[in-house]
PDB file of C-alpha atoms in Angstrom:
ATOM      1  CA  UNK A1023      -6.648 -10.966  -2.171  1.00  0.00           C
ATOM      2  CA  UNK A1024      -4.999  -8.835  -5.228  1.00  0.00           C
ATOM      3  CA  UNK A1025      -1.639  -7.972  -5.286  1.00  0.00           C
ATOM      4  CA  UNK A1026      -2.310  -5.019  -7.781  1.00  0.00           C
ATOM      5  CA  UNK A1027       1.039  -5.262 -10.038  1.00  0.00           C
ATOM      6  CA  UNK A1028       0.094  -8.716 -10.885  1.00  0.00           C
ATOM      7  CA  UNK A1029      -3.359  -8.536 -11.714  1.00  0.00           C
ATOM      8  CA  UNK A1030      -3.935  -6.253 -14.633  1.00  0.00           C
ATOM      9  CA  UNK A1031      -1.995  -3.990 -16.616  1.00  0.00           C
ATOM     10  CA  UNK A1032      -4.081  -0.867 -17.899  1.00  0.00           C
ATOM     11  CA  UNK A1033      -2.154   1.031 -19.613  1.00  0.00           C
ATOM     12  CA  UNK A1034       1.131  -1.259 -20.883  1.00  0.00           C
ATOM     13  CA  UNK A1035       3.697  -0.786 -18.804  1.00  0.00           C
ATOM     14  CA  UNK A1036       4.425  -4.281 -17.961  1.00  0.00           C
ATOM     15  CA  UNK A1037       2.581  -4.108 -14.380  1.00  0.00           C
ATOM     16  CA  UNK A1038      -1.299  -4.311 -12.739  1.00  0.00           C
ATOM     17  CA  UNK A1039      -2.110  -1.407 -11.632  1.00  0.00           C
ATOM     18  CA  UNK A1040      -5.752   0.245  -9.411  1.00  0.00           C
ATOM     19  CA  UNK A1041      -7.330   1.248 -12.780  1.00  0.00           C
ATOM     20  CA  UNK A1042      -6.872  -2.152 -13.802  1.00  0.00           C
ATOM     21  CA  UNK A1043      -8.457  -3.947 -10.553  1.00  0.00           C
ATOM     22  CA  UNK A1044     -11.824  -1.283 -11.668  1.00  0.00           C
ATOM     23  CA  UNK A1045     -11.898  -2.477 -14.830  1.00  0.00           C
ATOM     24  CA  UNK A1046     -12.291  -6.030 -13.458  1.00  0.00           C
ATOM     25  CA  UNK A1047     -15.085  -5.082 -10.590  1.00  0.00           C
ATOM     26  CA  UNK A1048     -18.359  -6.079 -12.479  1.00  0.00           C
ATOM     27  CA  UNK A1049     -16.622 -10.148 -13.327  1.00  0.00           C
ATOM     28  CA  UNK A1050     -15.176  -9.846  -9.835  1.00  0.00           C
ATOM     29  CA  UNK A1051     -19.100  -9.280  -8.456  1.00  0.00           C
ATOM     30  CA  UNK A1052     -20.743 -11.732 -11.044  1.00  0.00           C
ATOM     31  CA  UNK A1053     -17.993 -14.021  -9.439  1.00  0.00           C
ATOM     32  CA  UNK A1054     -20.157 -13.587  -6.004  1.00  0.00           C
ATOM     33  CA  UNK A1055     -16.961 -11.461  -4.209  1.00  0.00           C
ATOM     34  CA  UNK A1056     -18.266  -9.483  -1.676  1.00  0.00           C
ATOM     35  CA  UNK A1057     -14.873  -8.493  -0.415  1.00  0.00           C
ATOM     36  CA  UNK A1058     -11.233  -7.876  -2.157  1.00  0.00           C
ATOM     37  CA  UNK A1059      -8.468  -7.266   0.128  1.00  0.00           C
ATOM     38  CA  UNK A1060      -5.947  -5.512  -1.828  1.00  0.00           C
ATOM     39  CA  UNK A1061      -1.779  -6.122  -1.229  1.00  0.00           C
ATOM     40  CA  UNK A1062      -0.179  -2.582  -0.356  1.00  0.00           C
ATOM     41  CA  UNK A1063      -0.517   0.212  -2.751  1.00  0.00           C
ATOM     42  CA  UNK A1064       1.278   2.290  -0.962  1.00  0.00           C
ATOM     43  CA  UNK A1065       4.690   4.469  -2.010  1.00  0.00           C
ATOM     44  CA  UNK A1066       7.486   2.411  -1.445  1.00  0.00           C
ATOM     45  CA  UNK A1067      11.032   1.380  -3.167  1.00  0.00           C
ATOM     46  CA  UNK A1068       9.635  -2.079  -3.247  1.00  0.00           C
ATOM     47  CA  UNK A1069      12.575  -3.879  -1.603  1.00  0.00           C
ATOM     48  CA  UNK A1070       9.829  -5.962  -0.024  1.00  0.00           C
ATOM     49  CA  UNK A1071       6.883  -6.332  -3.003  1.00  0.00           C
ATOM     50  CA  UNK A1072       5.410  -3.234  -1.221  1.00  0.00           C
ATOM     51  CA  UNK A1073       5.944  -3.752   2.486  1.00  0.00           C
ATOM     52  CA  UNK A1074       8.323  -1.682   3.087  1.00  0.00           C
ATOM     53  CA  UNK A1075       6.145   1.622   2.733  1.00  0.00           C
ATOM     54  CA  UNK A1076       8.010   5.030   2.579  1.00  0.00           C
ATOM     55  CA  UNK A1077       5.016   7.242   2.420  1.00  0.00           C
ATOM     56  CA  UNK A1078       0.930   5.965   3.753  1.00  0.00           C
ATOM     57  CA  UNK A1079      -0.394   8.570   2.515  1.00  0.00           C
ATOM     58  CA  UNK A1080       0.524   7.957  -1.382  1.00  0.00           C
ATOM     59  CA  UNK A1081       0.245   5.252  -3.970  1.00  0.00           C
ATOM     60  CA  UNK A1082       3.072   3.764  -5.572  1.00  0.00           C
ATOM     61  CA  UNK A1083       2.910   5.417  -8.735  1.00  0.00           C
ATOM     62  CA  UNK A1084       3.234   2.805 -11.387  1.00  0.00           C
ATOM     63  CA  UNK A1085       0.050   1.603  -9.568  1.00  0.00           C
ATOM     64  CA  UNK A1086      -1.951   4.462 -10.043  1.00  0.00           C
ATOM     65  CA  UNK A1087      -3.056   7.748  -7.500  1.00  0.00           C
ATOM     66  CA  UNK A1088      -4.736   8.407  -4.700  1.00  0.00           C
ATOM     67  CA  UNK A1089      -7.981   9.515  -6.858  1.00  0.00           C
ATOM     68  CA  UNK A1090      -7.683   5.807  -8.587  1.00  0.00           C
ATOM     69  CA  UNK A1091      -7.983   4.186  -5.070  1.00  0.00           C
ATOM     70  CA  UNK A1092     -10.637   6.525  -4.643  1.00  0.00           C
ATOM     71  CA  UNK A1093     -12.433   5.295  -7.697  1.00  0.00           C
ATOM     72  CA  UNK A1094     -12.257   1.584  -6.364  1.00  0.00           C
ATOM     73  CA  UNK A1095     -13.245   2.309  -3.268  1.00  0.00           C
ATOM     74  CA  UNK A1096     -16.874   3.743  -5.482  1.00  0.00           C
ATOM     75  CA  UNK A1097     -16.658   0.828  -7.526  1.00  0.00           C
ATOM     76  CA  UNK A1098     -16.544  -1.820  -4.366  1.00  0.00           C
ATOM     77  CA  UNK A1099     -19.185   0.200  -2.532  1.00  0.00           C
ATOM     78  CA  UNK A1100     -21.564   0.575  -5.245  1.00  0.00           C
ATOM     79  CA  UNK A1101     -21.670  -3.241  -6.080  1.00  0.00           C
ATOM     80  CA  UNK A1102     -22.439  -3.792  -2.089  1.00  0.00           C
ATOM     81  CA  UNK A1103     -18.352  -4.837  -2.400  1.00  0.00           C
ATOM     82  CA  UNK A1104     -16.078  -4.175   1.110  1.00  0.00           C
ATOM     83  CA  UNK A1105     -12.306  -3.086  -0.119  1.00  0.00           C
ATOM     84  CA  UNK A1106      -9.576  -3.820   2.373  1.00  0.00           C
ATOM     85  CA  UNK A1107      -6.858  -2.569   2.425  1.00  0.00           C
ATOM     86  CA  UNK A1108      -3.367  -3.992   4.279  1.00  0.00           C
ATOM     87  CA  UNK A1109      -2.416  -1.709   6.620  1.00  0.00           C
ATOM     88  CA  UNK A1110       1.175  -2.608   7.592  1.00  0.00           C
ATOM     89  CA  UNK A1111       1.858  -0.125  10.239  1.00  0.00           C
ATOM     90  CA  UNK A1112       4.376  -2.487  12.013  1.00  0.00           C
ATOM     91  CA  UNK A1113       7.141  -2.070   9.591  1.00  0.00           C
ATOM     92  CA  UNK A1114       7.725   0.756   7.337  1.00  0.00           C
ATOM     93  CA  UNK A1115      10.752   1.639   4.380  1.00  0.00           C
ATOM     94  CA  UNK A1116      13.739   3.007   5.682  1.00  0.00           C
ATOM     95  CA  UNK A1117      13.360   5.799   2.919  1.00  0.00           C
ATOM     96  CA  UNK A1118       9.607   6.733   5.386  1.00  0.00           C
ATOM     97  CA  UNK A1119       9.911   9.744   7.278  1.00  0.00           C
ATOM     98  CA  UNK A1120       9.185   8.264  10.753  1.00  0.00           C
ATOM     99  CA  UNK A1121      12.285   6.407  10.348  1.00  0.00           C
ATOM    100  CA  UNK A1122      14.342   9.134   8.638  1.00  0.00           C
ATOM    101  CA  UNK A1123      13.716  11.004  12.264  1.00  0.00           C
ATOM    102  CA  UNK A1124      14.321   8.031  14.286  1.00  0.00           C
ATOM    103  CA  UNK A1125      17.427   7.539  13.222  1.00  0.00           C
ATOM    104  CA  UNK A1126      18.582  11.374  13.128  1.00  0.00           C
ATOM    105  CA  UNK A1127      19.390  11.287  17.259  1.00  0.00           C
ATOM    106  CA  UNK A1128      18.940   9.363  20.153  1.00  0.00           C
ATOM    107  CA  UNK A1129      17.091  12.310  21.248  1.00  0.00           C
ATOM    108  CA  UNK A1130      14.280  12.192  18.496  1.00  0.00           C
ATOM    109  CA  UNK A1131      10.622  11.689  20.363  1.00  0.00           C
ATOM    110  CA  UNK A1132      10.149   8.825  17.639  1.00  0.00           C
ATOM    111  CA  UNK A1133      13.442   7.280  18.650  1.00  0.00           C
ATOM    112  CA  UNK A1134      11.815   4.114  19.936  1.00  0.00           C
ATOM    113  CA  UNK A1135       9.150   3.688  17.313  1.00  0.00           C
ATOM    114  CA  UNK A1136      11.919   1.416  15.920  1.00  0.00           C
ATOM    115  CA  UNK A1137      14.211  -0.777  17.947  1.00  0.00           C
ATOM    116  CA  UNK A1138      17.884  -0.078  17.664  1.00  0.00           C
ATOM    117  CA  UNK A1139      20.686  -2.776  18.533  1.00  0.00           C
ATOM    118  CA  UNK A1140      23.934  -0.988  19.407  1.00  0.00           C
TER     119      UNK A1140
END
């Protein structure tokens, strides 16, 4: 498992980051890993090291882009390498949108995608 900001810094900022995890896939193969499951990269305020994910469909930018992830993905699958990566659809950021429109009315269709104590 990597948690990507505390792997390897790319570009000196002070945090690991997707271009960084790439730059390690050949030693990670001659290691014999055939899979990396990789912490979330998602967008997120990181109140919980990433958990808490405002937005699936973006990477937290220190980490990198979208196109980086896409770049590991080509790196794992070239090297016969499986990339997963954590999913935490259970719990999101109260900053994500699903919960923005949860909370906006009792009447909101996504109302009980969260549970609400009075």
């Amino acid at each position: 498992q990597i948690y990507p900001s505390s792997f390897l810094d790319s570009n000196g900022d002070g945090l690991g980051d997707i271009p960084g995890i790439v730059s390690k896939i050949n030693y990670l193969s001659s290691l014999g890993i055939d899979v990396i499951w990789l912490s979330p990269m998602y967008d997120s305020p990181q109140h919980d090291m990433g958990y808490d994910i405002s937005k699936y469909e973006a990477v937290y930018p220190p980490y990198g882009t979208v196109a980086d992830i896409e770049v590991l993905i080509e790196a794992c699958h070239s090297r016969g390498m499986s990339l997963i990566l954590d999913l935490v659809v259970n719990h999101t950021s109260d900053q994500h949108a699903w919960f923005q429109e949860s909370r906006s009315s009792k009447d909101n269709p996504k109302r009980d995608w969260y549970i609400w104590r009075p």
